[in-house]
Coordinates of C-alpha atoms in Angstrom, one line a residue:
Chain A
T27 CA 93.1 208.5 23.4
Q28 CA 93.2 211.1 20.7
L29 CA 96.5 213.0 20.5
L30 CA 94.7 216.0 19.0
E31 CA 91.3 216.9 20.5
Q32 CA 89.0 219.1 18.6
S33 CA 86.0 221.0 19.9
P34 CA 83.2 221.4 19.2
Q35 CA 82.5 218.2 17.4
F36 CA 79.4 219.7 15.6
L37 CA 78.5 223.3 15.0
S38 CA 75.5 224.6 13.2
I39 CA 75.2 228.4 12.8
Q40 CA 73.4 231.0 10.7
E41 CA 75.0 232.8 7.8
G42 CA 76.8 235.9 9.0
E43 CA 77.7 234.6 12.5
N44 CA 81.3 234.2 13.8
L45 CA 82.7 231.0 15.1
T46 CA 85.8 229.5 16.6
V47 CA 87.0 225.9 16.4
Y48 CA 89.7 224.6 18.8
C49 CA 92.4 222.0 18.5
N50 CA 94.2 221.0 21.7
S51 CA 96.9 218.5 22.7
S52 CA 99.1 217.7 25.7
S53 CA 102.0 217.2 23.3
V54 CA 104.2 219.8 21.6
F55 CA 104.0 219.9 17.8
S56 CA 106.6 221.4 15.5
S57 CA 103.7 222.6 13.3
L58 CA 100.0 222.2 13.0
Q59 CA 97.9 222.2 9.9
W60 CA 94.2 222.9 9.2
Y61 CA 92.3 221.1 6.5
R62 CA 88.8 221.3 5.2
Q63 CA 87.0 218.2 3.9
E64 CA 83.8 218.2 1.9
P65 CA 81.6 215.1 1.3
G66 CA 83.1 212.7 -1.3
E67 CA 86.5 214.5 -1.3
G68 CA 89.8 214.2 0.5
P69 CA 91.0 216.9 3.0
V70 CA 92.3 220.1 1.4
L71 CA 95.1 222.0 3.2
L72 CA 94.1 225.5 4.4
V73 CA 97.1 226.6 6.3
T74 CA 100.2 225.5 8.2
V75 CA 101.3 227.3 11.4
V76 CA 104.9 226.8 12.6
T77 CA 105.9 229.4 15.2
G78 CA 104.4 229.6 18.7
G79 CA 102.0 232.5 18.8
E80 CA 101.8 232.8 15.1
V81 CA 98.6 234.2 13.5
K82 CA 97.7 233.6 9.9
K83 CA 94.8 235.0 8.0
L84 CA 93.1 233.5 4.9
K85 CA 90.3 235.9 3.9
R86 CA 87.7 235.5 6.6
L87 CA 89.6 232.7 8.3
T88 CA 92.1 233.4 11.1
F89 CA 94.4 230.7 12.4
Q90 CA 96.4 230.9 15.6
F91 CA 99.1 228.6 17.0
G92 CA 99.4 228.6 20.8
D93 CA 102.6 230.0 22.4
A94 CA 103.5 226.6 23.7
R95 CA 102.8 224.9 20.4
K96 CA 100.2 222.5 22.0
D97 CA 97.0 224.1 20.7
S98 CA 95.6 226.0 17.8
S99 CA 92.3 227.8 16.9
L100 CA 90.4 228.6 13.7
H101 CA 88.1 231.6 13.7
I102 CA 85.7 232.3 10.9
T103 CA 84.2 235.8 10.6
A104 CA 80.8 236.2 8.9
A105 CA 80.4 232.6 8.0
Q106 CA 78.9 231.7 4.6
P107 CA 77.1 228.5 3.5
G108 CA 80.2 227.8 1.4
D109 CA 82.2 227.4 4.6
T110 CA 80.2 224.2 5.4
G111 CA 82.5 221.2 5.8
L112 CA 84.6 219.1 8.1
Y113 CA 87.5 221.0 9.6
L114 CA 90.4 219.0 10.7
C115 CA 93.6 219.9 12.5
A116 CA 96.7 217.8 12.0
G117 CA 100.3 217.6 13.0
H118 CA 103.4 215.5 13.2
P119 CA 103.9 214.1 16.7
S120 CA 107.4 214.3 18.1
G121 CA 109.6 211.5 16.8
S122 CA 107.2 210.8 13.9
A123 CA 108.1 213.4 11.3
R124 CA 106.4 211.5 8.5
Q125 CA 103.2 210.4 10.3
L126 CA 100.5 213.0 10.1
T127 CA 98.1 212.8 13.1
F128 CA 94.6 214.2 12.7
G129 CA 92.1 215.4 15.2
S130 CA 88.6 214.0 15.1
G131 CA 87.3 217.0 13.3
T132 CA 84.6 219.7 13.6
Q133 CA 81.6 219.3 11.3
L134 CA 80.4 222.9 10.5
T135 CA 77.1 223.7 8.9
V136 CA 76.3 227.2 7.9
L137 CA 72.6 227.8 7.2
P138 CA 71.5 230.4 4.7
Chain B
D29 CA 98.3 218.8 -14.0
A30 CA 96.4 215.8 -12.5
G31 CA 96.1 215.6 -8.8
V32 CA 96.0 212.5 -6.7
T33 CA 93.7 209.9 -8.2
Q34 CA 92.3 206.8 -6.5
S35 CA 90.4 203.8 -7.8
P36 CA 87.8 202.4 -7.4
T37 CA 85.5 205.1 -6.0
H38 CA 83.4 202.6 -4.1
L39 CA 83.7 199.0 -3.2
I40 CA 81.5 196.4 -1.4
K41 CA 83.1 193.3 0.0
T42 CA 82.1 190.6 2.5
R43 CA 83.8 189.5 5.6
G44 CA 86.9 187.4 5.0
Q45 CA 87.6 188.7 1.5
Q46 CA 90.6 190.5 0.3
V47 CA 90.7 194.0 -1.3
T48 CA 93.2 196.1 -3.3
L49 CA 92.9 199.8 -3.6
R50 CA 95.0 201.9 -6.0
C51 CA 96.5 205.4 -5.9
S52 CA 98.4 207.5 -8.5
P53 CA 100.3 210.4 -6.9
K54 CA 100.3 214.0 -8.0
S55 CA 102.8 214.6 -10.8
G56 CA 106.4 215.0 -9.4
H57 CA 105.6 213.5 -6.0
D58 CA 107.6 210.4 -5.0
T59 CA 106.0 209.6 -1.6
V60 CA 102.6 208.0 -0.9
S61 CA 100.8 207.8 2.4
W62 CA 97.6 205.9 3.2
Y63 CA 95.0 206.8 5.7
Q64 CA 91.8 205.2 7.0
Q65 CA 88.9 207.5 7.9
A66 CA 85.9 206.0 9.7
L67 CA 82.6 207.8 9.6
G68 CA 82.6 210.9 11.7
Q69 CA 86.3 210.6 12.5
G70 CA 89.6 212.1 11.4
P71 CA 91.9 210.1 9.1
Q72 CA 94.2 207.6 10.8
F73 CA 97.7 207.0 9.4
I74 CA 98.2 203.5 8.0
F75 CA 101.7 203.7 6.4
Q76 CA 103.9 205.6 4.0
Y77 CA 105.9 204.4 1.0
Y78 CA 109.0 205.9 -0.5
E79 CA 111.4 204.3 -3.0
E80 CA 109.2 201.3 -3.1
E81 CA 109.6 200.5 0.6
E82 CA 107.4 201.1 3.6
R83 CA 109.1 203.9 5.5
Q84 CA 106.8 204.3 8.4
R85 CA 103.7 202.5 9.8
G86 CA 100.9 203.4 12.0
N87 CA 99.0 201.2 14.5
F88 CA 97.4 198.9 12.0
P89 CA 97.6 195.0 11.9
D90 CA 99.6 193.0 9.4
R91 CA 96.4 192.4 7.4
F92 CA 97.1 195.8 6.0
S93 CA 99.9 195.8 3.5
G94 CA 101.0 197.9 0.6
H95 CA 103.2 198.3 -2.4
Q96 CA 104.8 201.1 -4.3
F97 CA 105.7 200.8 -8.0
P98 CA 108.7 202.3 -9.9
N99 CA 106.3 205.0 -11.3
Y100 CA 105.5 206.0 -7.6
S101 CA 101.9 204.7 -7.8
S102 CA 100.8 202.6 -4.9
E103 CA 98.4 199.9 -3.8
L104 CA 96.8 199.2 -0.4
N105 CA 95.9 195.6 0.3
V106 CA 93.6 194.4 3.1
N107 CA 93.3 190.7 3.9
A108 CA 90.6 188.9 5.9
L109 CA 88.3 191.8 5.9
L110 CA 86.4 192.7 9.0
L111 CA 83.2 194.7 9.4
G112 CA 85.3 197.3 11.2
D113 CA 87.4 197.8 8.1
S114 CA 84.5 199.7 6.5
A115 CA 85.8 203.2 6.0
L116 CA 87.0 205.8 3.5
Y117 CA 90.6 205.0 2.5
L118 CA 92.6 208.1 1.5
C119 CA 95.8 208.3 -0.3
A120 CA 98.1 211.3 0.0
S121 CA 101.1 212.1 -2.1
S122 CA 104.0 214.4 -1.3
F123 CA 107.8 215.0 -1.8
S124 CA 110.1 212.9 0.4
N125 CA 111.1 215.6 2.9
P126 CA 108.9 215.4 6.1
S127 CA 107.8 219.0 5.9
S128 CA 106.4 218.5 2.4
T129 CA 102.6 219.2 2.1
Q130 CA 100.5 216.1 1.6
Y131 CA 97.9 216.3 -1.2
F132 CA 94.9 214.0 -0.7
G133 CA 92.9 212.0 -3.3
P134 CA 89.1 211.7 -3.1
G135 CA 89.3 208.4 -1.4
T136 CA 87.8 204.9 -1.9
R137 CA 84.7 204.1 0.1
L138 CA 85.0 200.5 1.3
T139 CA 81.9 198.7 2.7
V140 CA 82.3 195.3 4.3
L141 CA 79.1 193.3 4.8

């Protein structure tokens, strides 16, 4: 059983469209991180959300941490082909401060 | 400033063989974590090394072992390879405090035939 569930698993959209990716858990996390991974590369950290209800913006990307700190979302406005990649959420489960647990990822393809 | 480097880039082995993967952390980092990423999945935590000792371990069998050297570089060893060990193996480095951001290398693609 995956501790962090991501949806959708695959997403293919046209350039200019908006999209939202979800990361859900039944467990409380002290923080959640979002990464993007491109083929042949390791994951690259986009953002860390720490406080319940927190919203962070990174250009056209908006990240939100749920009030109960069990879920998070990533919203992309006016997607571009350069946004294509595997989006991963990750966090440290309670009692495992050093073990980073990842979701299964959302593979996003933005078509020109 | 070099980031995290891993070698080799790709590796092909047969069942039952043993493999060693290598990782050099980002300059200044003293902690190395290893992850296994199967195709289409998120990375799974194998273990973390700090001060040349395994500090935390994920749900992986004893066939997976590691080492950290005084210069903070690290090796991942896998014995008695199985077909299911085929995956991308990622190394991440960080500072020792748990909240420190982990920086990932490009990974080693292991194929077991």
